[in-house]
PDB file of C-alpha atoms and ligand atoms in Angstrom:
ATOM      1  CA  MET L   1      37.595  81.741  85.886  1.00 66.00           C
ATOM      2  CA  VAL L   2      39.604  79.532  88.245  1.00 64.00           C
ATOM      3  CA  LEU L   3      43.029  81.013  88.905  1.00 66.00           C
ATOM      4  CA  ARG L   4      46.176  78.958  89.112  1.00 66.00           C
ATOM      5  CA  LYS L   5      47.410  79.229  92.713  1.00 73.00           C
ATOM      6  CA  THR L   6      50.957  78.038  92.234  1.00 92.00           C
ATOM      7  CA  LEU L   7      53.902  79.316  90.212  1.00 96.00           C
ATOM      8  CA  GLU L   8      54.567  75.904  88.701  1.00 96.00           C
ATOM      9  CA  GLY L   9      56.508  76.232  85.453  1.00 96.00           C
ATOM     10  CA  GLN L  10      57.509  79.842  86.218  1.00 97.00           C
ATOM     11  CA  THR L  11      61.122  80.966  86.470  1.00 98.00           C
ATOM     12  CA  CYS L  12      61.745  83.761  88.977  1.00 98.00           C
ATOM     13  CA  LEU L  13      64.940  85.795  89.310  1.00 98.00           C
ATOM     14  CA  VAL L  14      65.422  87.361  92.742  1.00 99.00           C
ATOM     15  CA  THR L  15      68.323  89.790  93.009  1.00 98.00           C
ATOM     16  CA  GLY L  16      70.178  89.974  96.311  1.00 98.00           C
ATOM     17  CA  ALA L  17      68.774  86.603  97.359  1.00 98.00           C
ATOM     18  CA  SER L  18      71.728  85.370  99.413  1.00 98.00           C
ATOM     19  CA  ARG L  19      70.481  87.016 102.623  1.00 96.00           C
ATOM     20  CA  GLY L  20      67.619  88.831 104.309  1.00 97.00           C
ATOM     21  CA  ILE L  21      64.435  89.709 102.443  1.00 98.00           C
ATOM     22  CA  GLY L  22      65.693  88.377  99.092  1.00 98.00           C
ATOM     23  CA  ARG L  23      66.447  84.985 100.585  1.00 98.00           C
ATOM     24  CA  GLY L  24      62.972  84.882 102.129  1.00 98.00           C
ATOM     25  CA  ILE L  25      61.366  85.801  98.797  1.00 98.00           C
ATOM     26  CA  ALA L  26      63.371  83.146  96.912  1.00 98.00           C
ATOM     27  CA  THR L  27      62.294  80.332  99.240  1.00 98.00           C
ATOM     28  CA  GLU L  28      58.704  81.603  99.443  1.00 98.00           C
ATOM     29  CA  LEU L  29      58.404  81.511  95.625  1.00 98.00           C
ATOM     30  CA  ALA L  30      59.917  78.014  95.545  1.00 98.00           C
ATOM     31  CA  ASN L  31      57.364  77.011  98.163  1.00 97.00           C
ATOM     32  CA  VAL L  32      54.637  77.702  95.583  1.00 97.00           C
ATOM     33  CA  ASP L  33      56.507  75.624  92.989  1.00 97.00           C
ATOM     34  CA  ALA L  34      58.534  78.285  91.146  1.00 98.00           C
ATOM     35  CA  ASP L  35      62.022  77.623  89.823  1.00 98.00           C
ATOM     36  CA  VAL L  36      64.329  80.287  91.213  1.00 98.00           C
ATOM     37  CA  VAL L  37      67.517  82.100  90.224  1.00 98.00           C
ATOM     38  CA  VAL L  38      69.379  83.260  93.329  1.00 98.00           C
ATOM     39  CA  ASN L  39      71.428  86.336  92.468  1.00 98.00           C
ATOM     40  CA  TYR L  40      74.144  87.527  94.839  1.00 98.00           C
ATOM     41  CA  ARG L  41      77.169  89.815  94.691  1.00 98.00           C
ATOM     42  CA  SER L  42      79.620  88.509  97.307  1.00 98.00           C
ATOM     43  CA  SER L  43      77.924  86.000  99.657  1.00 98.00           C
ATOM     44  CA  GLU L  44      78.663  82.909  97.561  1.00 98.00           C
ATOM     45  CA  ALA L  45      78.353  80.276 100.294  1.00 98.00           C
ATOM     46  CA  GLU L  46      75.046  81.733 101.503  1.00 98.00           C
ATOM     47  CA  ALA L  47      73.672  81.852  97.932  1.00 98.00           C
ATOM     48  CA  HIS L  48      74.524  78.169  97.453  1.00 98.00           C
ATOM     49  CA  GLU L  49      72.774  77.357 100.755  1.00 98.00           C
ATOM     50  CA  VAL L  50      69.624  79.021  99.380  1.00 98.00           C
ATOM     51  CA  VAL L  51      69.933  77.001  96.158  1.00 98.00           C
ATOM     52  CA  ASP L  52      70.286  73.765  98.182  1.00 98.00           C
ATOM     53  CA  GLU L  53      67.233  74.680 100.253  1.00 98.00           C
ATOM     54  CA  ILE L  54      65.152  75.272  97.103  1.00 98.00           C
ATOM     55  CA  GLU L  55      66.355  72.063  95.451  1.00 98.00           C
ATOM     56  CA  ASP L  56      65.419  70.159  98.616  1.00 98.00           C
ATOM     57  CA  MET L  57      61.906  71.542  98.086  1.00 97.00           C
ATOM     58  CA  GLY L  58      61.897  69.832  94.680  1.00 97.00           C
ATOM     59  CA  GLN L  59      62.339  72.951  92.538  1.00 98.00           C
ATOM     60  CA  ARG L  60      65.062  73.923  90.104  1.00 98.00           C
ATOM     61  CA  ALA L  61      67.444  76.624  91.277  1.00 98.00           C
ATOM     62  CA  MET L  62      70.740  78.218  90.329  1.00 98.00           C
ATOM     63  CA  ALA L  63      73.085  80.709  91.957  1.00 98.00           C
ATOM     64  CA  ALA L  64      73.984  83.626  89.694  1.00 98.00           C
ATOM     65  CA  GLN L  65      76.740  86.015  90.739  1.00 98.00           C
ATOM     66  CA  CYS L  66      76.842  89.590  89.517  1.00 98.00           C
ATOM     67  CA  ASP L  67      76.961  93.146  90.737  1.00 98.00           C
ATOM     68  CA  VAL L  68      73.611  94.508  89.555  1.00 98.00           C
ATOM     69  CA  SER L  69      75.096  97.993  89.153  1.00 98.00           C
ATOM     70  CA  GLU L  70      77.250  96.754  86.236  1.00 98.00           C
ATOM     71  CA  TYR L  71      75.207  96.418  83.012  1.00 98.00           C
ATOM     72  CA  GLU L  72      77.597  94.015  81.306  1.00 98.00           C
ATOM     73  CA  GLU L  73      77.655  91.706  84.331  1.00 98.00           C
ATOM     74  CA  VAL L  74      73.849  91.651  84.379  1.00 98.00           C
ATOM     75  CA  GLU L  75      73.723  90.899  80.651  1.00 98.00           C
ATOM     76  CA  ALA L  76      76.123  87.966  81.090  1.00 98.00           C
ATOM     77  CA  MET L  77      74.112  86.661  84.057  1.00 98.00           C
ATOM     78  CA  ILE L  78      70.868  86.722  82.056  1.00 98.00           C
ATOM     79  CA  GLU L  79      72.539  84.826  79.209  1.00 98.00           C
ATOM     80  CA  ASP L  80      73.616  82.134  81.690  1.00 98.00           C
ATOM     81  CA  VAL L  81      70.094  81.990  83.099  1.00 98.00           C
ATOM     82  CA  HIS L  82      68.608  81.623  79.616  1.00 98.00           C
ATOM     83  CA  ASP L  83      70.973  78.722  78.897  1.00 98.00           C
ATOM     84  CA  ALA L  84      70.240  76.958  82.176  1.00 98.00           C
ATOM     85  CA  MET L  85      66.599  77.772  82.936  1.00 97.00           C
ATOM     86  CA  GLY L  86      65.014  79.443  79.870  1.00 98.00           C
ATOM     87  CA  ASN L  87      63.089  82.716  79.954  1.00 98.00           C
ATOM     88  CA  ILE L  88      62.452  84.677  83.139  1.00 98.00           C
ATOM     89  CA  ASP L  89      58.761  85.149  83.999  1.00 98.00           C
ATOM     90  CA  VAL L  90      59.144  87.032  87.280  1.00 98.00           C
ATOM     91  CA  LEU L  91      61.882  89.515  88.174  1.00 98.00           C
ATOM     92  CA  VAL L  92      62.163  90.698  91.766  1.00 99.00           C
ATOM     93  CA  ASN L  93      64.536  93.673  92.010  1.00 99.00           C
ATOM     94  CA  ASN L  94      65.468  93.277  95.659  1.00 98.00           C
ATOM     95  CA  ALA L  95      69.254  93.876  95.770  1.00 98.00           C
ATOM     96  CA  GLY L  96      69.902  97.041  97.712  1.00 98.00           C
ATOM     97  CA  MET L  97      72.306  98.816  99.996  1.00 97.00           C
ATOM     98  CA  ASN L  98      72.590 101.901 102.164  1.00 96.00           C
ATOM     99  CA  ILE L  99      75.354 104.290 103.214  1.00 97.00           C
ATOM    100  CA  ASP L 100      73.744 106.390 105.947  1.00 95.00           C
ATOM    101  CA  LYS L 101      75.082 109.841 106.823  1.00 95.00           C
ATOM    102  CA  VAL L 102      73.509 113.221 107.468  1.00 96.00           C
ATOM    103  CA  PHE L 103      73.322 115.129 104.231  1.00 98.00           C
ATOM    104  CA  LYS L 104      76.244 117.491 104.936  1.00 98.00           C
ATOM    105  CA  GLN L 105      78.570 114.508 105.482  1.00 98.00           C
ATOM    106  CA  LEU L 106      77.405 112.589 102.436  1.00 98.00           C
ATOM    107  CA  THR L 107      80.148 112.489  99.784  1.00 98.00           C
ATOM    108  CA  PRO L 108      79.520 112.387  96.031  1.00 98.00           C
ATOM    109  CA  GLU L 109      80.843 108.797  96.133  1.00 98.00           C
ATOM    110  CA  ASP L 110      78.336 107.804  98.875  1.00 98.00           C
ATOM    111  CA  TRP L 111      75.559 109.365  96.818  1.00 98.00           C
ATOM    112  CA  GLN L 112      76.602 107.685  93.567  1.00 98.00           C
ATOM    113  CA  ARG L 113      77.195 104.167  94.918  1.00 98.00           C
ATOM    114  CA  VAL L 114      73.731 103.901  96.459  1.00 98.00           C
ATOM    115  CA  LEU L 115      72.136 105.236  93.259  1.00 98.00           C
ATOM    116  CA  ASP L 116      74.209 102.813  91.193  1.00 98.00           C
ATOM    117  CA  VAL L 117      73.063  99.736  93.117  1.00 98.00           C
ATOM    118  CA  ASN L 118      69.484 100.599  94.082  1.00 98.00           C
ATOM    119  CA  LEU L 119      68.326 102.519  91.010  1.00 98.00           C
ATOM    120  CA  THR L 120      70.690 101.733  88.132  1.00 98.00           C
ATOM    121  CA  GLY L 121      70.785  98.088  89.277  1.00 98.00           C
ATOM    122  CA  THR L 122      67.002  97.987  88.942  1.00 99.00           C
ATOM    123  CA  PHE L 123      67.237  99.575  85.494  1.00 98.00           C
ATOM    124  CA  ASN L 124      69.922  97.085  84.410  1.00 99.00           C
ATOM    125  CA  CYS L 125      68.048  93.963  85.504  1.00 99.00           C
ATOM    126  CA  THR L 126      64.696  95.205  84.199  1.00 99.00           C
ATOM    127  CA  HIS L 127      66.229  96.177  80.848  1.00 98.00           C
ATOM    128  CA  CYS L 128      67.817  92.751  80.409  1.00 98.00           C
ATOM    129  CA  CYS L 129      64.641  90.855  81.452  1.00 98.00           C
ATOM    130  CA  TYR L 130      62.074  93.164  79.839  1.00 98.00           C
ATOM    131  CA  ASP L 131      61.438  91.110  76.687  1.00 98.00           C
ATOM    132  CA  ASP L 132      61.054  87.901  78.730  1.00 98.00           C
ATOM    133  CA  ILE L 133      58.498  89.494  81.064  1.00 98.00           C
ATOM    134  CA  VAL L 134      56.486  90.965  78.192  1.00 98.00           C
ATOM    135  CA  GLU L 135      56.569  87.673  76.259  1.00 98.00           C
ATOM    136  CA  ALA L 136      55.325  85.821  79.351  1.00 97.00           C
ATOM    137  CA  GLU L 137      52.058  87.831  78.953  1.00 94.00           C
ATOM    138  CA  ASP L 138      51.308  87.311  82.651  1.00 95.00           C
ATOM    139  CA  GLY L 139      54.864  88.152  83.699  1.00 98.00           C
ATOM    140  CA  ARG L 140      55.789  90.151  86.767  1.00 98.00           C
ATOM    141  CA  LEU L 141      58.187  92.952  87.588  1.00 98.00           C
ATOM    142  CA  ILE L 142      58.344  93.474  91.359  1.00 99.00           C
ATOM    143  CA  ASN L 143      60.540  96.246  92.751  1.00 99.00           C
ATOM    144  CA  ILE L 144      61.406  96.311  96.441  1.00 98.00           C
ATOM    145  CA  SER L 145      61.183  99.904  97.600  1.00 98.00           C
ATOM    146  CA  SER L 146      60.835 101.108 101.215  1.00 98.00           C
ATOM    147  CA  VAL L 147      58.706 103.201 103.556  1.00 97.00           C
ATOM    148  CA  VAL L 148      61.774 105.476 103.501  1.00 97.00           C
ATOM    149  CA  GLY L 149      60.959 106.272  99.862  1.00 97.00           C
ATOM    150  CA  GLN L 150      57.525 107.432 101.014  1.00 96.00           C
ATOM    151  CA  GLN L 151      58.498 109.345 104.170  1.00 94.00           C
ATOM    152  CA  GLY L 152      62.169 110.251 103.801  1.00 95.00           C
ATOM    153  CA  ASN L 153      64.394 109.387 106.762  1.00 93.00           C
ATOM    154  CA  TYR L 154      67.026 111.281 108.726  1.00 92.00           C
ATOM    155  CA  GLY L 155      70.507 110.362 107.449  1.00 94.00           C
ATOM    156  CA  GLN L 156      69.240 108.560 104.336  1.00 96.00           C
ATOM    157  CA  ALA L 157      69.010 111.210 101.567  1.00 98.00           C
ATOM    158  CA  ASN L 158      70.698 108.927  99.030  1.00 98.00           C
ATOM    159  CA  TYR L 159      68.759 105.793 100.016  1.00 98.00           C
ATOM    160  CA  ALA L 160      65.389 107.620 100.215  1.00 98.00           C
ATOM    161  CA  THR L 161      65.963 109.113  96.762  1.00 98.00           C
ATOM    162  CA  THR L 162      66.508 105.677  95.240  1.00 98.00           C
ATOM    163  CA  LYS L 163      63.479 104.188  96.936  1.00 98.00           C
ATOM    164  CA  SER L 164      61.212 107.085  95.817  1.00 98.00           C
ATOM    165  CA  GLY L 165      62.691 106.829  92.326  1.00 98.00           C
ATOM    166  CA  LEU L 166      61.402 103.276  92.069  1.00 98.00           C
ATOM    167  CA  PHE L 167      57.818 104.552  92.259  1.00 98.00           C
ATOM    168  CA  GLY L 168      58.034 106.584  89.041  1.00 98.00           C
ATOM    169  CA  PHE L 169      60.054 103.859  87.363  1.00 98.00           C
ATOM    170  CA  THR L 170      57.573 101.136  88.262  1.00 98.00           C
ATOM    171  CA  ARG L 171      54.533 103.150  87.264  1.00 98.00           C
ATOM    172  CA  THR L 172      56.056 103.969  83.873  1.00 98.00           C
ATOM    173  CA  ILE L 173      57.064 100.389  83.125  1.00 98.00           C
ATOM    174  CA  ALA L 174      53.589  99.278  84.220  1.00 98.00           C
ATOM    175  CA  LEU L 175      52.049 101.570  81.592  1.00 98.00           C
ATOM    176  CA  GLU L 176      54.484 100.513  78.893  1.00 98.00           C
ATOM    177  CA  MET L 177      54.002  96.758  79.421  1.00 98.00           C
ATOM    178  CA  ALA L 178      50.263  96.840  80.165  1.00 98.00           C
ATOM    179  CA  GLN L 179      49.242  95.819  76.631  1.00 98.00           C
ATOM    180  CA  SER L 180      51.052  92.509  77.110  1.00 98.00           C
ATOM    181  CA  GLY L 181      49.111  91.581  80.258  1.00 98.00           C
ATOM    182  CA  SER L 182      52.294  91.576  82.332  1.00 98.00           C
ATOM    183  CA  THR L 183      52.433  93.812  85.414  1.00 98.00           C
ATOM    184  CA  ALA L 184      54.881  95.958  87.375  1.00 98.00           C
ATOM    185  CA  ASN L 185      54.424  96.804  91.046  1.00 98.00           C
ATOM    186  CA  CYS L 186      56.394  98.025  94.052  1.00 98.00           C
ATOM    187  CA  VAL L 187      56.433  96.471  97.480  1.00 98.00           C
ATOM    188  CA  ALA L 188      57.459  99.038 100.089  1.00 98.00           C
ATOM    189  CA  PRO L 189      58.394  97.375 103.388  1.00 98.00           C
ATOM    190  CA  GLY L 190      58.730  99.182 106.685  1.00 97.00           C
ATOM    191  CA  PHE L 191      61.631  98.169 108.921  1.00 96.00           C
ATOM    192  CA  VAL L 192      62.469  94.476 108.610  1.00 97.00           C
ATOM    193  CA  LYS L 193      64.677  92.307 110.844  1.00 96.00           C
ATOM    194  CA  THR L 194      67.693  91.772 108.576  1.00 95.00           C
ATOM    195  CA  ASP L 195      71.402  92.685 108.513  1.00 92.00           C
ATOM    196  CA  MET L 196      70.354  96.098 107.158  1.00 89.00           C
ATOM    197  CA  LEU L 197      68.328  96.850 110.310  1.00 91.00           C
ATOM    198  CA  ASP L 198      71.112  95.420 112.505  1.00 90.00           C
ATOM    199  CA  GLY L 199      73.232  98.332 111.267  1.00 86.00           C
ATOM    200  CA  VAL L 200      70.868 100.876 112.880  1.00 88.00           C
ATOM    201  CA  PRO L 201      71.874 102.063 116.404  1.00 89.00           C
ATOM    202  CA  ASP L 202      69.603 100.886 119.295  1.00 91.00           C
ATOM    203  CA  ARG L 203      68.518 104.451 120.141  1.00 90.00           C
ATOM    204  CA  VAL L 204      67.321 105.041 116.550  1.00 89.00           C
ATOM    205  CA  ARG L 205      65.612 101.631 116.440  1.00 91.00           C
ATOM    206  CA  GLU L 206      63.607 102.581 119.545  1.00 93.00           C
ATOM    207  CA  GLN L 207      62.555 105.861 117.914  1.00 92.00           C
ATOM    208  CA  ILE L 208      61.478 104.029 114.770  1.00 93.00           C
ATOM    209  CA  LEU L 209      59.440 101.504 116.759  1.00 95.00           C
ATOM    210  CA  GLU L 210      57.478 104.323 118.407  1.00 94.00           C
ATOM    211  CA  ARG L 211      56.193 105.184 114.905  1.00 94.00           C
ATOM    212  CA  VAL L 212      55.003 101.641 114.115  1.00 97.00           C
ATOM    213  CA  PRO L 213      51.359 101.139 115.183  1.00 97.00           C
ATOM    214  CA  LEU L 214      51.694  97.346 115.158  1.00 98.00           C
ATOM    215  CA  ASP L 215      54.579  97.856 117.625  1.00 96.00           C
ATOM    216  CA  ARG L 216      57.073  95.447 116.090  1.00 97.00           C
ATOM    217  CA  PHE L 217      59.597  95.277 113.298  1.00 97.00           C
ATOM    218  CA  ALA L 218      58.607  93.125 110.311  1.00 97.00           C
ATOM    219  CA  GLU L 219      59.744  89.535 109.949  1.00 98.00           C
ATOM    220  CA  VAL L 220      61.080  88.645 106.491  1.00 98.00           C
ATOM    221  CA  GLU L 221      57.973  86.453 106.066  1.00 98.00           C
ATOM    222  CA  ASP L 222      55.708  89.523 106.420  1.00 98.00           C
ATOM    223  CA  VAL L 223      57.240  90.830 103.199  1.00 98.00           C
ATOM    224  CA  SER L 224      57.858  87.601 101.285  1.00 98.00           C
ATOM    225  CA  GLY L 225      54.198  86.558 101.553  1.00 98.00           C
ATOM    226  CA  ILE L 226      53.099  89.799  99.908  1.00 98.00           C
ATOM    227  CA  VAL L 227      55.687  89.349  97.139  1.00 98.00           C
ATOM    228  CA  ARG L 228      54.385  85.807  96.600  1.00 98.00           C
ATOM    229  CA  PHE L 229      50.887  87.245  96.150  1.00 98.00           C
ATOM    230  CA  VAL L 230      52.111  89.889  93.676  1.00 98.00           C
ATOM    231  CA  ALA L 231      54.000  87.193  91.742  1.00 98.00           C
ATOM    232  CA  SER L 232      50.913  84.973  91.584  1.00 97.00           C
ATOM    233  CA  PRO L 233      48.119  84.988  88.979  1.00 96.00           C
ATOM    234  CA  GLU L 234      45.794  86.248  91.733  1.00 95.00           C
ATOM    235  CA  SER L 235      47.276  89.750  91.308  1.00 97.00           C
ATOM    236  CA  SER L 236      46.766  89.861  87.514  1.00 97.00           C
ATOM    237  CA  TYR L 237      44.539  92.977  87.578  1.00 98.00           C
ATOM    238  CA  MET L 238      46.888  95.041  89.759  1.00 98.00           C
ATOM    239  CA  THR L 239      49.627  97.070  88.116  1.00 98.00           C
ATOM    240  CA  GLY L 240      51.590 100.254  88.778  1.00 98.00           C
ATOM    241  CA  GLN L 241      50.833 100.051  92.505  1.00 98.00           C
ATOM    242  CA  ILE L 242      52.793 100.478  95.723  1.00 98.00           C
ATOM    243  CA  LEU L 243      52.015  97.889  98.388  1.00 98.00           C
ATOM    244  CA  ALA L 244      53.005  99.296 101.775  1.00 97.00           C
ATOM    245  CA  VAL L 245      53.967  96.547 104.253  1.00 98.00           C
ATOM    246  CA  ASN L 246      54.965  98.675 107.205  1.00 97.00           C
ATOM    247  CA  GLY L 247      52.946  97.852 110.319  1.00 98.00           C
ATOM    248  CA  GLY L 248      50.640 100.812 109.719  1.00 97.00           C
ATOM    249  CA  MET L 249      53.219 103.619 109.538  1.00 95.00           C
ATOM    250  CA  GLU L 250      51.795 106.834 108.119  1.00 80.00           C
ATOM    251  CA  TRP L 251      53.099 108.308 104.894  1.00 62.00           C
TER     252      TRP L 251
HETATM  253  P1  NAP A   1      70.537  92.814 103.312  1.00 96.85           P
HETATM  254  O1  NAP A   1      70.209  91.848 104.389  1.00 96.85           O
HETATM  255  O2  NAP A   1      71.626  93.789 103.522  1.00 96.85           O
HETATM  256  O3  NAP A   1      70.820  91.962 101.977  1.00 96.85           O
HETATM  257  C1  NAP A   1      71.148  92.652 100.797  1.00 96.85           C
HETATM  258  C2  NAP A   1      71.196  91.685  99.641  1.00 96.85           C
HETATM  259  O4  NAP A   1      71.458  92.446  98.458  1.00 96.85           O
HETATM  260  C3  NAP A   1      72.302  90.656  99.766  1.00 96.85           C
HETATM  261  O5  NAP A   1      71.853  89.441  99.223  1.00 96.85           O
HETATM  262  C4  NAP A   1      73.414  91.261  98.912  1.00 96.85           C
HETATM  263  O6  NAP A   1      74.261  90.280  98.307  1.00 96.85           O
HETATM  264  C5  NAP A   1      72.609  91.912  97.823  1.00 96.85           C
HETATM  265  N1  NAP A   1      73.362  92.990  97.146  1.00 96.85           N
HETATM  266  C6  NAP A   1      73.809  94.148  97.677  1.00 96.85           C
HETATM  267  N2  NAP A   1      74.443  94.867  96.733  1.00 96.85           N
HETATM  268  C7  NAP A   1      74.385  94.143  95.583  1.00 96.85           C
HETATM  269  C8  NAP A   1      74.846  94.342  94.265  1.00 96.85           C
HETATM  270  N3  NAP A   1      75.522  95.446  93.924  1.00 96.85           N
HETATM  271  N4  NAP A   1      74.609  93.373  93.343  1.00 96.85           N
HETATM  272  C9  NAP A   1      73.939  92.251  93.665  1.00 96.85           C
HETATM  273  N5  NAP A   1      73.474  91.998  94.917  1.00 96.85           N
HETATM  274  C10 NAP A   1      73.698  92.937  95.858  1.00 96.85           C
HETATM  275  O7  NAP A   1      69.259  93.692 102.915  1.00 96.85           O
HETATM  276  P2  NAP A   1      67.706  93.447 103.212  1.00 96.85           P
HETATM  277  O8  NAP A   1      67.380  94.117 104.465  1.00 96.85           O
HETATM  278  O9  NAP A   1      67.351  92.040 102.990  1.00 96.85           O
HETATM  279  O10 NAP A   1      67.097  94.366 102.038  1.00 96.85           O
HETATM  280  C11 NAP A   1      66.677  93.842 100.799  1.00 96.85           C
HETATM  281  C12 NAP A   1      65.933  94.931 100.042  1.00 96.85           C
HETATM  282  O11 NAP A   1      64.829  95.378 100.827  1.00 96.85           O
HETATM  283  C13 NAP A   1      66.776  96.168  99.756  1.00 96.85           C
HETATM  284  O12 NAP A   1      66.437  96.686  98.496  1.00 96.85           O
HETATM  285  C14 NAP A   1      66.366  97.129 100.844  1.00 96.85           C
HETATM  286  O13 NAP A   1      66.554  98.458 100.458  1.00 96.85           O
HETATM  287  C15 NAP A   1      64.903  96.777 100.997  1.00 96.85           C
HETATM  288  N6  NAP A   1      64.330  97.135 102.298  1.00 96.85           N
HETATM  289  C16 NAP A   1      64.871  96.685 103.449  1.00 96.85           C
HETATM  290  C17 NAP A   1      64.303  97.053 104.663  1.00 96.85           C
HETATM  291  C18 NAP A   1      64.830  96.583 105.996  1.00 96.85           C
HETATM  292  O14 NAP A   1      64.413  97.137 107.036  1.00 96.85           O
HETATM  293  N7  NAP A   1      65.693  95.590 106.059  1.00 96.85           N
HETATM  294  C19 NAP A   1      63.176  97.879 104.657  1.00 96.85           C
HETATM  295  C20 NAP A   1      62.656  98.333 103.469  1.00 96.85           C
HETATM  296  C21 NAP A   1      63.240  97.940 102.277  1.00 96.85           C
HETATM  297  P3  NAP A   1      75.698  89.851  98.920  1.00 96.85           P
HETATM  298  O15 NAP A   1      75.467  89.489 100.345  1.00 96.85           O
HETATM  299  O16 NAP A   1      76.123  88.702  98.088  1.00 96.85           O
HETATM  300  O17 NAP A   1      76.580  91.042  98.782  1.00 96.85           O
END
């Protein structure tokens, strides 16, 4: 059997694709001939830049605004995508946020907002794209978790909970969609050079780096290349797995 190496003819929705890891994933998938939906919440100009970049590569692309934590907004976005691009073959649940505080200072609102975006947002997008992915028969659900979901992390009880939660979610969806041939997997990056890492104080960044055997933070490309592999037909026999991309950190 000779496997198709490109994503030609596939439509991929990447949530939170206006910046950081999501942006890198969106352009990486376009680089292997996918058409890409660039979801964003507030960074409109940046999302349109990503769309322009993908169109310059010769692929179809659209910007799609919505807050993934709001089910009705996600539903409306998917309807727009269906009208413009047809069914979605690959969903990358990448949109995420953090509100870091030691547990005693964490408010119920801090707890809830991070759960709403990182976990409920993943539920919302997966629920609205589920039939498309199953119908694709070699469709892909790819959830972006974190090493923090595997290890926990000081000051990130809410964030760590959401990123661990994605493991059980992914594994269950993988089992439920397995009959169709479509797959669900998690990619769990270590610490990646994006705006999210910029928010971490220098002293804490140094402590983190001491725990990374490869002795560097990840570039966005370290993660997007793995997502491209998971999205490709080459990963067809892998489902329900967690791919750790963390420079060798223990967990
Ligand atoms: P980032 O630079 O802060 O970018 C976050 C992206 O998510 C932006 O495009 C943002 O859109 C979007 N977003 C946030 N809330 C949203 C919402 N409610 N609805 C729709 N979009 C929303 O983050 P990043 O570092 O690239 O992280 C991307 C993913 O990787 C996250 O799930 C994060 O947890 C995970 N991760 C990151 C690291 C790291 O070290 N950076 C490590 C492990 C895992 P707008 O700009 O339009 O608001």
